[in-house]
N, CA, C and O atoms as a printed pandas DataFrame, in Angstrom:
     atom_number atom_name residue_name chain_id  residue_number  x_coord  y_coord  z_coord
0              1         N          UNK        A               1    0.841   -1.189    0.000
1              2        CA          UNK        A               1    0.000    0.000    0.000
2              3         C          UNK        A               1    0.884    1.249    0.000
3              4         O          UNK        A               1    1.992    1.297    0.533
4              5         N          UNK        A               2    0.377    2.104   -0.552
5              6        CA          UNK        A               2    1.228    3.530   -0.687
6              7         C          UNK        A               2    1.333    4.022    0.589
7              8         O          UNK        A               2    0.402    3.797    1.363
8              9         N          UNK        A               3    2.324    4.676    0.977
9             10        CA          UNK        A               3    2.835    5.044    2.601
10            11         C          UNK        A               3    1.870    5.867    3.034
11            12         O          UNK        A               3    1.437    5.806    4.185
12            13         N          UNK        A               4    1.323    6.962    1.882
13            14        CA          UNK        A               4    0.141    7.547    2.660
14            15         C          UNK        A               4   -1.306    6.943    3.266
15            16         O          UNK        A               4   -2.000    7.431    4.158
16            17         N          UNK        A               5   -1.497    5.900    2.599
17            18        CA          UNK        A               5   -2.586    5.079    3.365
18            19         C          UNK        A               5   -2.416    4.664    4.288
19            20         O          UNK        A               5   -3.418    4.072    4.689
20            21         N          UNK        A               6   -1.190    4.613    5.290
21            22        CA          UNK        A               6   -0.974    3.674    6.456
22            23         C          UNK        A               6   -1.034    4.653    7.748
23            24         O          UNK        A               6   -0.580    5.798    7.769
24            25         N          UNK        A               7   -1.636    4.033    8.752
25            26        CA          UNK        A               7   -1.546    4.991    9.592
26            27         C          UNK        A               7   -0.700    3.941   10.602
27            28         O          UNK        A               7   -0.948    2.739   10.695
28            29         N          UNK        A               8    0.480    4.744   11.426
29            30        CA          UNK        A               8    0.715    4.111   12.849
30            31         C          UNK        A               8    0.179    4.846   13.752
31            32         O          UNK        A               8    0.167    6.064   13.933
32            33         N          UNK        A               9   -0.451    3.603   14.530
33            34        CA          UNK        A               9   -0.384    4.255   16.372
34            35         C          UNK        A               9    0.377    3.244   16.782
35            36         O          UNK        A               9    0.508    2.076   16.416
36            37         N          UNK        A              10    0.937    4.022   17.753
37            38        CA          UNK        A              10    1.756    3.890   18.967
38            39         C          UNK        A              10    1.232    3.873   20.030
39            40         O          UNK        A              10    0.713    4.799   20.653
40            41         N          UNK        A              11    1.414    2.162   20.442
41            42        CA          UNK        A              11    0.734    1.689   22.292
42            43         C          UNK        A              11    1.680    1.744   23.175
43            44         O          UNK        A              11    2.875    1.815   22.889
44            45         N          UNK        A              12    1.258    1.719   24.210
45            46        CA          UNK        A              12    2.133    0.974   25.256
46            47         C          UNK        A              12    1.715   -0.460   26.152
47            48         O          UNK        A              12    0.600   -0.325   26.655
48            49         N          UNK        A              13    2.152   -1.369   26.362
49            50        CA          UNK        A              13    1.415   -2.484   26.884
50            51         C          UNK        A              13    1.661   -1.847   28.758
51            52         O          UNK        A              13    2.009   -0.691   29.003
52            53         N          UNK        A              14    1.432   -2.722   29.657
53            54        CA          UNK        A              14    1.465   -1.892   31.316
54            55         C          UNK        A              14    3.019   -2.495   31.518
55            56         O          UNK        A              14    3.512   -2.501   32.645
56            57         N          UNK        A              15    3.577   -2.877   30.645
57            58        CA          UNK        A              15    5.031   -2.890   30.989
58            59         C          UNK        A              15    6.045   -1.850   30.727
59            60         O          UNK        A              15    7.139   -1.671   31.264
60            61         N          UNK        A              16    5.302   -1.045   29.556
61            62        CA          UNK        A              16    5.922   -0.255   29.297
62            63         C          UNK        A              16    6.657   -0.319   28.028
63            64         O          UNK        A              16    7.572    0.438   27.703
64            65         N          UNK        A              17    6.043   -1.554   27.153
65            66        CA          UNK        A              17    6.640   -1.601   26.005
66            67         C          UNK        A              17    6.035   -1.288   24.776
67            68         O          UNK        A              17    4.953   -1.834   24.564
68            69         N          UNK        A              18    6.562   -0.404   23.772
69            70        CA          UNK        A              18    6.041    0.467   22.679
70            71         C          UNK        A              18    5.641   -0.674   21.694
71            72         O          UNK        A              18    6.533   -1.494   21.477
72            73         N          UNK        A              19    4.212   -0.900   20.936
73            74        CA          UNK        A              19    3.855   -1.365   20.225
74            75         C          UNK        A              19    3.592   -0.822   19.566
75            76         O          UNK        A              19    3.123    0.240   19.975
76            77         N          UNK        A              20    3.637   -1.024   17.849
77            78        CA          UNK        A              20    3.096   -0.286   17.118
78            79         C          UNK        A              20    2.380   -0.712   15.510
79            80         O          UNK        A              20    2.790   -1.181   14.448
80            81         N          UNK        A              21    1.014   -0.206   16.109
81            82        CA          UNK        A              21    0.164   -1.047   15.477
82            83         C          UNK        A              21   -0.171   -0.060   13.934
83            84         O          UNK        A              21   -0.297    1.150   14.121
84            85         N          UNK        A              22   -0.309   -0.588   12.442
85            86        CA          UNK        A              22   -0.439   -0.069   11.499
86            87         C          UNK        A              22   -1.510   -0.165   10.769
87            88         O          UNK        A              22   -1.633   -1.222   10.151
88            89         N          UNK        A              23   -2.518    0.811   10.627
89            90        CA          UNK        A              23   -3.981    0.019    9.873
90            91         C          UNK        A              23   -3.951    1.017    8.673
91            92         O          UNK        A              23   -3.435    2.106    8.927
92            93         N          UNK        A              24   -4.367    0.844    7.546
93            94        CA          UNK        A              24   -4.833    1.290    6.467
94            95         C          UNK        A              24   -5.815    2.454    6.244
95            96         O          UNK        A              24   -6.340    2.732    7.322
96            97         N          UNK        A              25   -6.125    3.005    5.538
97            98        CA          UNK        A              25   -7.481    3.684    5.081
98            99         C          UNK        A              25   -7.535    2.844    3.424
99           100         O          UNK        A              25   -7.058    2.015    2.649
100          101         N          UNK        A              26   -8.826    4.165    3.797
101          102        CA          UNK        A              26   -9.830    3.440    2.654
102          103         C          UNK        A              26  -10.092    4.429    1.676
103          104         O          UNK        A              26  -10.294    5.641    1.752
104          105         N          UNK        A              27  -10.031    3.518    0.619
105          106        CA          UNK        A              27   -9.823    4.724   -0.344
106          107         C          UNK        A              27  -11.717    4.298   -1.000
107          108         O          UNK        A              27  -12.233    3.181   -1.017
108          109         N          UNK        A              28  -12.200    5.319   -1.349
109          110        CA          UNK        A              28  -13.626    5.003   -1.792
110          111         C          UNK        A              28  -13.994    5.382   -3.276
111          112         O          UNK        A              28  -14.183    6.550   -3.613
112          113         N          UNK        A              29  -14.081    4.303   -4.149
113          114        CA          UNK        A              29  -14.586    5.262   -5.706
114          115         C          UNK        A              29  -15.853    5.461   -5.771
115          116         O          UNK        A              29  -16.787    4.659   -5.750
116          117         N          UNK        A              30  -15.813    7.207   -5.896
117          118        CA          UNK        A              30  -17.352    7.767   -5.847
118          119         C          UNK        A              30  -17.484    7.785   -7.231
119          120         O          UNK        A              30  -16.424    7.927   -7.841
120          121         N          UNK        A              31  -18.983    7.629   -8.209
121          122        CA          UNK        A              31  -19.408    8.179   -9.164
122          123         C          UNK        A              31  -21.324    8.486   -9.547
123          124         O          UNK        A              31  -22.360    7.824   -9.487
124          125         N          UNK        A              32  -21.063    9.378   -9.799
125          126        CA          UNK        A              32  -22.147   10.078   -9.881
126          127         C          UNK        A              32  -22.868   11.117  -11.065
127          128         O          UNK        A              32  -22.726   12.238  -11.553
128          129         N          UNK        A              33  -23.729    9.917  -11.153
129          130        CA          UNK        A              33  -24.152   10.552  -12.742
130          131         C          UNK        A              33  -25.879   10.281  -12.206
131          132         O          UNK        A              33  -26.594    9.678  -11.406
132          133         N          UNK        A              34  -25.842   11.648  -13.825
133          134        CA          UNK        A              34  -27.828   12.003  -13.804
134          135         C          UNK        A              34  -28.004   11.401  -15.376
135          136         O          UNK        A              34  -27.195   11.678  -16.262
136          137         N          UNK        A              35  -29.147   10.562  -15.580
137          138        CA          UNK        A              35  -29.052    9.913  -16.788
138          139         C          UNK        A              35  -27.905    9.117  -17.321
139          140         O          UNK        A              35  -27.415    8.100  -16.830
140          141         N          UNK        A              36  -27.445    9.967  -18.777
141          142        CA          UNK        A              36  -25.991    9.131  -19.573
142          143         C          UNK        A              36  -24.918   10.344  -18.442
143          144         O          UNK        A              36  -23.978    9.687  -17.995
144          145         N          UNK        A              37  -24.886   11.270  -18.127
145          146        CA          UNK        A              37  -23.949   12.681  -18.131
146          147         C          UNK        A              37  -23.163   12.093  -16.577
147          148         O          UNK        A              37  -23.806   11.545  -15.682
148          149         N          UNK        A              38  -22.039   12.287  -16.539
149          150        CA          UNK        A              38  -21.241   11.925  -15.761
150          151         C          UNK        A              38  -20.907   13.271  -14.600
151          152         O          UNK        A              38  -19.908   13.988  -14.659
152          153         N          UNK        A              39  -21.749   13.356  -13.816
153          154        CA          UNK        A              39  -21.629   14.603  -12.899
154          155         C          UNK        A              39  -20.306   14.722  -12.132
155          156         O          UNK        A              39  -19.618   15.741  -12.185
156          157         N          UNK        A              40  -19.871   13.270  -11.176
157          158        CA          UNK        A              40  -18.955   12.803  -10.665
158          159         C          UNK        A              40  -18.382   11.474  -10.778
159          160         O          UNK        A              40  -18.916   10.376  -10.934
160          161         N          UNK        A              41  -16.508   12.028  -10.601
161          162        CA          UNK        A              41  -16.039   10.301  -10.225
162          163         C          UNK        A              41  -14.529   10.855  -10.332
163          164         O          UNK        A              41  -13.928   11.625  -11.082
164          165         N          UNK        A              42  -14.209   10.039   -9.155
165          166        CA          UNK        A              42  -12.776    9.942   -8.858
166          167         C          UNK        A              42  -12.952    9.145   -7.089
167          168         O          UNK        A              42  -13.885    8.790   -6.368
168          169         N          UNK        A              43  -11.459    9.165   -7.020
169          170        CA          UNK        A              43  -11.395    8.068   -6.093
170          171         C          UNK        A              43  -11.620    9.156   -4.620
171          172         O          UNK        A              43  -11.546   10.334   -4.971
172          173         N          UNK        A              44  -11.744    9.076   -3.869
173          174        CA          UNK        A              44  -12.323    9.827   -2.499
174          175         C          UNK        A              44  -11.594    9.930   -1.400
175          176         O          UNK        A              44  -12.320    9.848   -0.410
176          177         N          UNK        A              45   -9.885   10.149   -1.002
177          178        CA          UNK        A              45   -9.138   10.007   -0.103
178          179         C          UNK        A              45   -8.877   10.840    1.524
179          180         O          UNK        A              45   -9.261   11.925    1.963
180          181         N          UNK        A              46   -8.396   10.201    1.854
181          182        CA          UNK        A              46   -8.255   10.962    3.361
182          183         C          UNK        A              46   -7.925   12.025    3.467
183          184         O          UNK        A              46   -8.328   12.715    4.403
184          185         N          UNK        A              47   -6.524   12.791    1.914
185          186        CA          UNK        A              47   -5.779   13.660    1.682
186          187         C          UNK        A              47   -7.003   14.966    1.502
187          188         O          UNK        A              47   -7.001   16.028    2.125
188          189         N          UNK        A              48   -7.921   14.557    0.552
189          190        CA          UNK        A              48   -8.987   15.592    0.411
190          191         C          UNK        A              48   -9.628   16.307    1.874
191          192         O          UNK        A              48   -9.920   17.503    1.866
192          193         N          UNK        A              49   -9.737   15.818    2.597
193          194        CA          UNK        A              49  -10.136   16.415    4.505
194          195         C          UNK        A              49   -9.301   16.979    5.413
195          196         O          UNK        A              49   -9.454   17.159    6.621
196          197         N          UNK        A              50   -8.183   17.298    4.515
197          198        CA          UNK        A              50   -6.839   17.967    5.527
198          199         C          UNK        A              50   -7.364   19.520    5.784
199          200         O          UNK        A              50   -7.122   19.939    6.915
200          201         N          UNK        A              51   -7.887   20.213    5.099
201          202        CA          UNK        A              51   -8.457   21.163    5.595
202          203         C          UNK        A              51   -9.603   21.014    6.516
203          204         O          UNK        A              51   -9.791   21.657    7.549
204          205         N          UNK        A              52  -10.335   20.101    6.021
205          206        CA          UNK        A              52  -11.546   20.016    7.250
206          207         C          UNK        A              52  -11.220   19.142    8.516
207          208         O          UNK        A              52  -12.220   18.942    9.206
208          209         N          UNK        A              53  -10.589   18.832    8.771
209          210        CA          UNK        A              53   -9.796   18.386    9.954
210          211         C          UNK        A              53   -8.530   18.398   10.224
211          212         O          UNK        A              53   -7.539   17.979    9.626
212          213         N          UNK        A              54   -8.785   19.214   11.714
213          214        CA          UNK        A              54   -7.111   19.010   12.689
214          215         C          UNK        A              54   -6.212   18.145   12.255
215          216         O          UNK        A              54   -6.351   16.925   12.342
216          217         N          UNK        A              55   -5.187   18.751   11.736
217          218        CA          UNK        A              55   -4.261   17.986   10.947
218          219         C          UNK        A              55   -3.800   16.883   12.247
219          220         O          UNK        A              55   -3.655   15.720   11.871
220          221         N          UNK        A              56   -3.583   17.128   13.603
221          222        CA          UNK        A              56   -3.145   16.799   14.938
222          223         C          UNK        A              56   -3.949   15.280   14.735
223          224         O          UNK        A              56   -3.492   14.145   14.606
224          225         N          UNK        A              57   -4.990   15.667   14.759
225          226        CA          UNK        A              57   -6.258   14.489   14.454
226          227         C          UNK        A              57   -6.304   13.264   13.507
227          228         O          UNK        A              57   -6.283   12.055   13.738
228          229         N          UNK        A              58   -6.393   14.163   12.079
229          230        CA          UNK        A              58   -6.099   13.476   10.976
230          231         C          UNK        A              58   -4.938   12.312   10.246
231          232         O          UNK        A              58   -5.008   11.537    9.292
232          233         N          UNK        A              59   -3.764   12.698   11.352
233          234        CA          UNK        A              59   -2.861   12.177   11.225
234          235         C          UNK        A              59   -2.752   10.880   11.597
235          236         O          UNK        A              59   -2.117    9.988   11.036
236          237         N          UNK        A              60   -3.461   10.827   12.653
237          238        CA          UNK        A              60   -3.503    9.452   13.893
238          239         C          UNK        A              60   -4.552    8.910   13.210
239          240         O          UNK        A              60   -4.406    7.696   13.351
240          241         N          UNK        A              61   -5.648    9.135   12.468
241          242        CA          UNK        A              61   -7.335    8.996   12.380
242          243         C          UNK        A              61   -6.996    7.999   10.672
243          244         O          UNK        A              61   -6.263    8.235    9.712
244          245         N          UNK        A              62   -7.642    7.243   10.893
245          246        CA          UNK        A              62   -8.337    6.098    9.753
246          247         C          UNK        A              62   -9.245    7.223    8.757
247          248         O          UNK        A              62   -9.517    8.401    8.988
248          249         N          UNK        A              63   -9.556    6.443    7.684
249          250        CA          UNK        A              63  -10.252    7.099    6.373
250          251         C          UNK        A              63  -11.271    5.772    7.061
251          252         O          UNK        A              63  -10.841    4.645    6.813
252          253         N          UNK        A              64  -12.529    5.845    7.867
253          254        CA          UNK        A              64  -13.405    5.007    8.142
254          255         C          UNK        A              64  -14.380    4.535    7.064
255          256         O          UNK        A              64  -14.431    3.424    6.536
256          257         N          UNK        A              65  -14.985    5.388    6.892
257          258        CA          UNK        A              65  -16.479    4.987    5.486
258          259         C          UNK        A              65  -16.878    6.566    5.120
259          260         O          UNK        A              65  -16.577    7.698    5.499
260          261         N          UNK        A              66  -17.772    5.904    4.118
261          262        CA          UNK        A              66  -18.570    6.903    3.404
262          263         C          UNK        A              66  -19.643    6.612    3.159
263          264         O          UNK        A              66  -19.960    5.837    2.257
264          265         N          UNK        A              67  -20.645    7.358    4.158
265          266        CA          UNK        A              67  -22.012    6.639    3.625
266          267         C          UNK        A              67  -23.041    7.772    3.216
267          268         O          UNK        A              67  -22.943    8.938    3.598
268          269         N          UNK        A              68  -23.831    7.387    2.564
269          270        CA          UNK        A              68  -24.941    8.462    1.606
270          271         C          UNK        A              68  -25.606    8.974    2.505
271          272         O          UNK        A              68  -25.354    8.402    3.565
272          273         N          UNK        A              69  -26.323    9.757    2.615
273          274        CA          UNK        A              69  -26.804   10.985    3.720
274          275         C          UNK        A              69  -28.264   11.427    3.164
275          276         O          UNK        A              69  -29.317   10.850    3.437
276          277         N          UNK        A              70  -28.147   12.350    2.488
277          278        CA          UNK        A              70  -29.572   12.461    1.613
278          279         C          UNK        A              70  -29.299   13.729    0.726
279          280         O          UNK        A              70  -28.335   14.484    0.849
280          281         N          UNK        A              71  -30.182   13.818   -0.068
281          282        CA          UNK        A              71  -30.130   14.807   -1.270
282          283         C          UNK        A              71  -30.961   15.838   -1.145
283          284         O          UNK        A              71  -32.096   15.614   -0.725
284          285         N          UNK        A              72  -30.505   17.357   -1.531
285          286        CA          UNK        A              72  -31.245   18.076   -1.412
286          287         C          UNK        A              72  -30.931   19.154   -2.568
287          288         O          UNK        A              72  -30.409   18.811   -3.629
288          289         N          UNK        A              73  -31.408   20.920   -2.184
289          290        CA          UNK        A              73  -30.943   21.495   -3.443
290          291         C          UNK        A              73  -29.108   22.022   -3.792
291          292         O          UNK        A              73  -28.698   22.626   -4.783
292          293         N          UNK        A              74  -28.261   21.501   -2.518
293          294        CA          UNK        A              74  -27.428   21.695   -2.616
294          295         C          UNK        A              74  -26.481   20.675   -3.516
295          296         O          UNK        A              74  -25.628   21.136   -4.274
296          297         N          UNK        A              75  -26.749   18.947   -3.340
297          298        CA          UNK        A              75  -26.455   18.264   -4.188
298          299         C          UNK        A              75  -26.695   17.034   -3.238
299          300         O          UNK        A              75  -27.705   16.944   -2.540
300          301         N          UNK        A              76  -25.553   15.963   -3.265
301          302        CA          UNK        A              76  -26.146   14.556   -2.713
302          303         C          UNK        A              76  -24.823   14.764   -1.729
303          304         O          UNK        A              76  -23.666   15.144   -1.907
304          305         N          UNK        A              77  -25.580   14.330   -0.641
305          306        CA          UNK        A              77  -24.506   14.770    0.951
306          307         C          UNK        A              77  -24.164   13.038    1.246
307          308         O          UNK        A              77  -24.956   12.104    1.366
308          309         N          UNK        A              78  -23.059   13.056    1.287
309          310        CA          UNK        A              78  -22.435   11.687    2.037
310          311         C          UNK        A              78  -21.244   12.449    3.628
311          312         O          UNK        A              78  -20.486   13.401    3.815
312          313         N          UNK        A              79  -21.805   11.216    4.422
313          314        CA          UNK        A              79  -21.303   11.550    5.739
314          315         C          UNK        A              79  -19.733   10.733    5.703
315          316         O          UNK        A              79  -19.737    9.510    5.564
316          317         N          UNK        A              80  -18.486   11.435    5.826
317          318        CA          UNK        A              80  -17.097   10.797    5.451
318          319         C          UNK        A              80  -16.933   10.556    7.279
319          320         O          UNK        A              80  -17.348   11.415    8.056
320          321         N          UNK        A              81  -16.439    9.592    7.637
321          322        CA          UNK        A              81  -16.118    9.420    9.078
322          323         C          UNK        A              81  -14.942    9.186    9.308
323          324         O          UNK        A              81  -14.505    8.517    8.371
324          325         N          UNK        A              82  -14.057    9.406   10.177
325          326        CA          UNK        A              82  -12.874    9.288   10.446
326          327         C          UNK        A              82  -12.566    9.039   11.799
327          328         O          UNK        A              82  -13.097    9.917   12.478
328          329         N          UNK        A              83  -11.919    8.198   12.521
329          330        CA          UNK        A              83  -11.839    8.089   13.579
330          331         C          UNK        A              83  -10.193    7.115   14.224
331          332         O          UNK        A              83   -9.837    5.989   13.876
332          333         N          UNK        A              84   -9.699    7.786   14.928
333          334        CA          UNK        A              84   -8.830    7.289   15.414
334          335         C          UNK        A              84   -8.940    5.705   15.907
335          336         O          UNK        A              84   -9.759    5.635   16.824
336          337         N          UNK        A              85   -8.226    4.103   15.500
337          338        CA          UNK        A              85   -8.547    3.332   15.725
338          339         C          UNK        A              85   -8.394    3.107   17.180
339          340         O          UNK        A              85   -7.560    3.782   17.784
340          341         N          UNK        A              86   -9.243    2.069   17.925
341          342        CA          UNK        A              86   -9.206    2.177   19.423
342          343         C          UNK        A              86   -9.929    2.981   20.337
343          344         O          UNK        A              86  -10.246    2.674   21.486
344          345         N          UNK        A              87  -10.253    4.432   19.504
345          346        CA          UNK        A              87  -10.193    5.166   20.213
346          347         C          UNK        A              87  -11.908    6.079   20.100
347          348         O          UNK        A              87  -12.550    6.268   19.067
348          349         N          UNK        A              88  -12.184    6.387   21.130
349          350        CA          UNK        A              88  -14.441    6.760   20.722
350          351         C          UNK        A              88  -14.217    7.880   19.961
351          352         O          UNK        A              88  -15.081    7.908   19.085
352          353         N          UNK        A              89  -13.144    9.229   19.837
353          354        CA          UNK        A              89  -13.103   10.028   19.240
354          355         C          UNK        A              89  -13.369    9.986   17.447
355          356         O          UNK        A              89  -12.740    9.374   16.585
356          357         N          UNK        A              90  -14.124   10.566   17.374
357          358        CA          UNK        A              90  -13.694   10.748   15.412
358          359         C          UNK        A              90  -14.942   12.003   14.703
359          360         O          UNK        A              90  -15.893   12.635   15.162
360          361         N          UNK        A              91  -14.510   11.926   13.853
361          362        CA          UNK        A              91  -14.764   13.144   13.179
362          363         C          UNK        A              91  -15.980   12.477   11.882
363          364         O          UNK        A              91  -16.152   11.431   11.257
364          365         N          UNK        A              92  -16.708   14.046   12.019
365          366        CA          UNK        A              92  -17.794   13.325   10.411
366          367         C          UNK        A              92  -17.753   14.622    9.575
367          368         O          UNK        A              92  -18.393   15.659    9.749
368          369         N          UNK        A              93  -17.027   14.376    8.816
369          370        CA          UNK        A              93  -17.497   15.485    7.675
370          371         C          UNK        A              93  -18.520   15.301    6.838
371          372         O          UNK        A              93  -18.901   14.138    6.708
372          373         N          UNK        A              94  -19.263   16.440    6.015
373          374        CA          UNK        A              94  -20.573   16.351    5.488
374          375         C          UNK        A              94  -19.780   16.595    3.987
375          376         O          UNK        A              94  -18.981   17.503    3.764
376          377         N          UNK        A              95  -20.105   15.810    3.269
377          378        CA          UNK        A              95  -19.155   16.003    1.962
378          379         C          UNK        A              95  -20.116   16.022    0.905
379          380         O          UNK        A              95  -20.731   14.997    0.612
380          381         N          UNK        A              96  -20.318   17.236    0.237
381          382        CA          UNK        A              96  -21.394   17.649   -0.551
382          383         C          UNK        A              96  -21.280   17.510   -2.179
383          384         O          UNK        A              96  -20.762   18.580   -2.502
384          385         N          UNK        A              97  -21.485   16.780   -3.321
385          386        CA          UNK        A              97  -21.206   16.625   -4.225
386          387         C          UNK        A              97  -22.479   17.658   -5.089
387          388         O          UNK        A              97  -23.659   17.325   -5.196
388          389         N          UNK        A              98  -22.028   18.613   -5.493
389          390        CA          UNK        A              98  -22.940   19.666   -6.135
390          391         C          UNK        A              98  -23.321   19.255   -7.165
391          392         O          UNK        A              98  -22.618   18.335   -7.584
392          393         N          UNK        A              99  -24.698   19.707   -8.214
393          394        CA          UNK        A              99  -25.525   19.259   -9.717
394          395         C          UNK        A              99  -24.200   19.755  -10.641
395          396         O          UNK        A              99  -24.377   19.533  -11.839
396          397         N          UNK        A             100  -23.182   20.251  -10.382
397          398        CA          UNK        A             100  -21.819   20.733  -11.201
398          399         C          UNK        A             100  -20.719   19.460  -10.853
399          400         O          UNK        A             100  -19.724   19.316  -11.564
400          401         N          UNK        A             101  -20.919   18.800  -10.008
401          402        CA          UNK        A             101  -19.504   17.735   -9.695
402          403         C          UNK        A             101  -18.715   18.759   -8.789
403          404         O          UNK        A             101  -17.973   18.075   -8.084
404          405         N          UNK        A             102  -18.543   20.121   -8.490
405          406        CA          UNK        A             102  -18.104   20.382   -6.879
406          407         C          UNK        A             102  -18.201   19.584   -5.777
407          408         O          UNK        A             102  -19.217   19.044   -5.339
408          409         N          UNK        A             103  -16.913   19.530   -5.287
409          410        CA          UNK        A             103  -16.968   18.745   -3.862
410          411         C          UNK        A             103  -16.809   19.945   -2.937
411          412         O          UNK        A             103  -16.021   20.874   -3.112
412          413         N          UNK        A             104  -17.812   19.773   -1.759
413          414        CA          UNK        A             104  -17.955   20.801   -0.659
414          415         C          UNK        A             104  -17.678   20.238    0.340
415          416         O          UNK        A             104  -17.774   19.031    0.118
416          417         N          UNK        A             105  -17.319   20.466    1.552
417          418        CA          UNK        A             105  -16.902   19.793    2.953
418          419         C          UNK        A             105  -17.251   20.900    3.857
419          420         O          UNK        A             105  -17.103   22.122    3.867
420          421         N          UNK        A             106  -17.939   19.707    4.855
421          422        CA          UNK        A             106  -18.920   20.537    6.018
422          423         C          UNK        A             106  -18.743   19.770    6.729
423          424         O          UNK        A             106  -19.165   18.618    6.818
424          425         N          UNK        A             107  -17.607   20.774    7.747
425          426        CA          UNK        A             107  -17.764   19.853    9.147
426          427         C          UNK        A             107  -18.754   19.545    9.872
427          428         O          UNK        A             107  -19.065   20.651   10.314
428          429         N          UNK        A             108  -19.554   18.732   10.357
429          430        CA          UNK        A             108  -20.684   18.641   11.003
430          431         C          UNK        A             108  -20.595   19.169   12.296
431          432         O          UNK        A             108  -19.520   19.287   12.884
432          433         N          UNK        A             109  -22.068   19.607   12.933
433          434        CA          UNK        A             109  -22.087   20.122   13.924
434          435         C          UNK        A             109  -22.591   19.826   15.227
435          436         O          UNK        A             109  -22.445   20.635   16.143
């Protein structure tokens, strides 16, 4: 896997010894079309959310899922989740695919 997909965390067991565990993200191919017309498509990475999340965060944090949300007049909203493995913390961005193929990102609130 390409080095940017890998995330390490760093444990400690109660002895005091550094483990270090390596999990992946996920890369997601979005596409999105009205009729024949190809609105969207490309692959959907963790790299795209560096602005919408604490880089501090993002760094440690998994590319979790992407799941569909609902459609409205802004375009079709999928909820991107991210979350540090192990750990209850994580993040949901609102990732807005506009009737133009714009991608929008909305941190949720």
């Amino acid at each position: 896997a390409p080095r940017d997909e890998e995330v390490l965390k760093q444990t400690y067991t109660n002895d005091g010894i550094q483990v270090d565990n390596i999990y992946f993200d996920n890369t997601v191919s979005l596409n999105v079309r009205t009729d024949e017309k190809k609105i969207y498509g490309d692959a959907i990475k963790k790299l795209l959310y560096a602005k919408a999340i604490p880089s501090s965060f993002l760094s440690q944090a998994v590319f979790v899922d992407l799941d569909y949300n609902k459609a409205d007049k802004e375009g079709l909203h999928f909820n991107a989740v991210f979350a540090i493995p192990d750990e209850k913390l994580s993040y949901i961005v609102d990732t807005v695919i506009t009737p133009t193929g714009k991608v929008v990102l909305k941190q949720e609130e």
